Tab-separated table of C-alpha atoms in Angstrom:
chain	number	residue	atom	x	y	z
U	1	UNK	CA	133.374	205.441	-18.972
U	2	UNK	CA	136.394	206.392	-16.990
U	3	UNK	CA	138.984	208.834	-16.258
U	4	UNK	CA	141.129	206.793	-18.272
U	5	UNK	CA	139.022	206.633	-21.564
U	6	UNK	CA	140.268	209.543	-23.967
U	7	UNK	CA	137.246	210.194	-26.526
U	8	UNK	CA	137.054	212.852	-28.274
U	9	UNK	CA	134.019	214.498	-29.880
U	10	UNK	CA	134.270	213.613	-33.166
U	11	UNK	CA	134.167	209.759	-32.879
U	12	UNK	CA	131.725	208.165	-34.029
U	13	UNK	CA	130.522	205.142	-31.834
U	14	UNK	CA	128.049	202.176	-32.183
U	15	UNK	CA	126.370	200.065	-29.683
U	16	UNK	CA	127.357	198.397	-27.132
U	17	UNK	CA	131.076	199.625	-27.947
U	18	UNK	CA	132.833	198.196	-24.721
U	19	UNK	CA	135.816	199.831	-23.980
U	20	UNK	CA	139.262	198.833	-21.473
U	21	UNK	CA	140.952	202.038	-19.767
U	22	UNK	CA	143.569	203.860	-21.092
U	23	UNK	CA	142.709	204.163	-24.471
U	24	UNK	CA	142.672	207.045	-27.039
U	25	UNK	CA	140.494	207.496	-30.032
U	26	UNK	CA	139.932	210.668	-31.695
U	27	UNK	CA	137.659	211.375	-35.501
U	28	UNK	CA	137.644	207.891	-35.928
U	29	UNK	CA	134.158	205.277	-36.514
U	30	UNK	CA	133.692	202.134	-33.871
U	31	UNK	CA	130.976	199.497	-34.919
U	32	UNK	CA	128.502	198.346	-32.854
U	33	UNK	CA	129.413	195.417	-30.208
U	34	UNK	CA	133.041	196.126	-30.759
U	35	UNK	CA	135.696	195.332	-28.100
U	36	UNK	CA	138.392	197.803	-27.886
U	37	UNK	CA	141.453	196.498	-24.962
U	38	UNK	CA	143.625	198.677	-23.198
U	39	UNK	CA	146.381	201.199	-24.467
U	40	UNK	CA	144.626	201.206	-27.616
U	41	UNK	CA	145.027	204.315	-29.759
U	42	UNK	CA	142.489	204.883	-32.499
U	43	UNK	CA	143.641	207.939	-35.229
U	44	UNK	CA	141.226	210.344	-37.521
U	45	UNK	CA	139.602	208.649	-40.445
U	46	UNK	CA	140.105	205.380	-39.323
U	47	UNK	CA	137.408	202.682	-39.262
U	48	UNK	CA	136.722	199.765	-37.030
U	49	UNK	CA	133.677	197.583	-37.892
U	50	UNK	CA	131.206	195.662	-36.134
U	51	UNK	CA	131.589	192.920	-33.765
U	52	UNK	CA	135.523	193.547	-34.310
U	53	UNK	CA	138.212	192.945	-31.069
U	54	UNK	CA	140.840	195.011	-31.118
U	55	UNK	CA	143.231	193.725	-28.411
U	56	UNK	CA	145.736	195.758	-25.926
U	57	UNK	CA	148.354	198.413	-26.930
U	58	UNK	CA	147.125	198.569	-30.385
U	59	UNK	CA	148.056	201.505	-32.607
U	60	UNK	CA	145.527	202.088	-35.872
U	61	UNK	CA	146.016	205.207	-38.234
U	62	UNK	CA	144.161	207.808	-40.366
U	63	UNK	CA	142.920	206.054	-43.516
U	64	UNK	CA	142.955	202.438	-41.816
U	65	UNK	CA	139.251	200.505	-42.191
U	66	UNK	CA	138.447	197.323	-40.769
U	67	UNK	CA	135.281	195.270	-41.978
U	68	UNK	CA	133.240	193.442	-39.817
U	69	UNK	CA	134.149	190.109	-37.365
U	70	UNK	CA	137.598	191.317	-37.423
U	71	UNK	CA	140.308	190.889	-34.556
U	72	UNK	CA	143.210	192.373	-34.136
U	73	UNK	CA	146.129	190.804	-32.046
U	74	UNK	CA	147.933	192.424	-29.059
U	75	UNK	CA	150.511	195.196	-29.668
U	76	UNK	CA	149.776	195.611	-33.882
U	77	UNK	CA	150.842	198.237	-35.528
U	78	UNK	CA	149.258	199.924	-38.627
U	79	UNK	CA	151.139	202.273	-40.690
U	80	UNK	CA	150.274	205.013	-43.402
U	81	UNK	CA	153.548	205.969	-45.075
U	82	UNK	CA	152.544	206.536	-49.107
U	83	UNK	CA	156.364	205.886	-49.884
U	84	UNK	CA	158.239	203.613	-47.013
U	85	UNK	CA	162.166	203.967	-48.573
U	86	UNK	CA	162.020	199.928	-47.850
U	87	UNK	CA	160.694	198.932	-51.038
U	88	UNK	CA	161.497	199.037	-54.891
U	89	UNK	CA	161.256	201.950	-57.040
U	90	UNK	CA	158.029	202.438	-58.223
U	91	UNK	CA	155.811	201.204	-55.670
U	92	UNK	CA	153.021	203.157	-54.543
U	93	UNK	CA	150.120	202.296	-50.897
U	94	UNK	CA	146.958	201.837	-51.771
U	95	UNK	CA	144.213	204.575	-50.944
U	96	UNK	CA	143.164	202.951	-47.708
U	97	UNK	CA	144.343	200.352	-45.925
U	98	UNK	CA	141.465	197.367	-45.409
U	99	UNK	CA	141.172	194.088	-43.652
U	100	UNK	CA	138.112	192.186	-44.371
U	101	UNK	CA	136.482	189.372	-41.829
């Protein structure tokens, strides 16, 4: 790794997790033989799967979990807001947020 890979303690990695520079990933879980590209950030209690590619200047947030064989495009951006004001009354997120292979 290098001075420009920000991992903190409490991720959990897999094998063969390869890694770009400048990317930040804190309490989250990485799959084995997952790619993660550069200016990636990674939040708490989010889950990547294995053999996943998660492409440059990607943002993922607490309570996001990706399944296996998944990629993720350049520059996508997950959010976690229970109640966005942009829909109808009465409409309510899921638990967790999941995108399957």
């Amino acid at each position: 790794m290098n001075e420009f890979v920000c991992i903190a303690p409490s991720v959990k990695l897999g094998k063969n997790v390869k890694f770009s520079p400048f990317i930040n990933l804190y309490g989250c879980e990485i799959g084995d033989d997952t790619k993660i590209g550069a200016f990636v950030e990674i939040q708490k209690n989010a889950r990547i799967g294995r053999y996943c590619k998660i492409s440059s200047h990607t943002f993922v947030c607490e309570g996001v979990d990706i399944e296996d064989n998944v990629f993720i495009g350049h520059s996508v951006t997950f959010i976690n807001d229970s109640y966005p004001r942009a829909t109808t009354a009465g409409w309510r997120a899921a638990d967790r947020g999941r995108l399957e292979g």
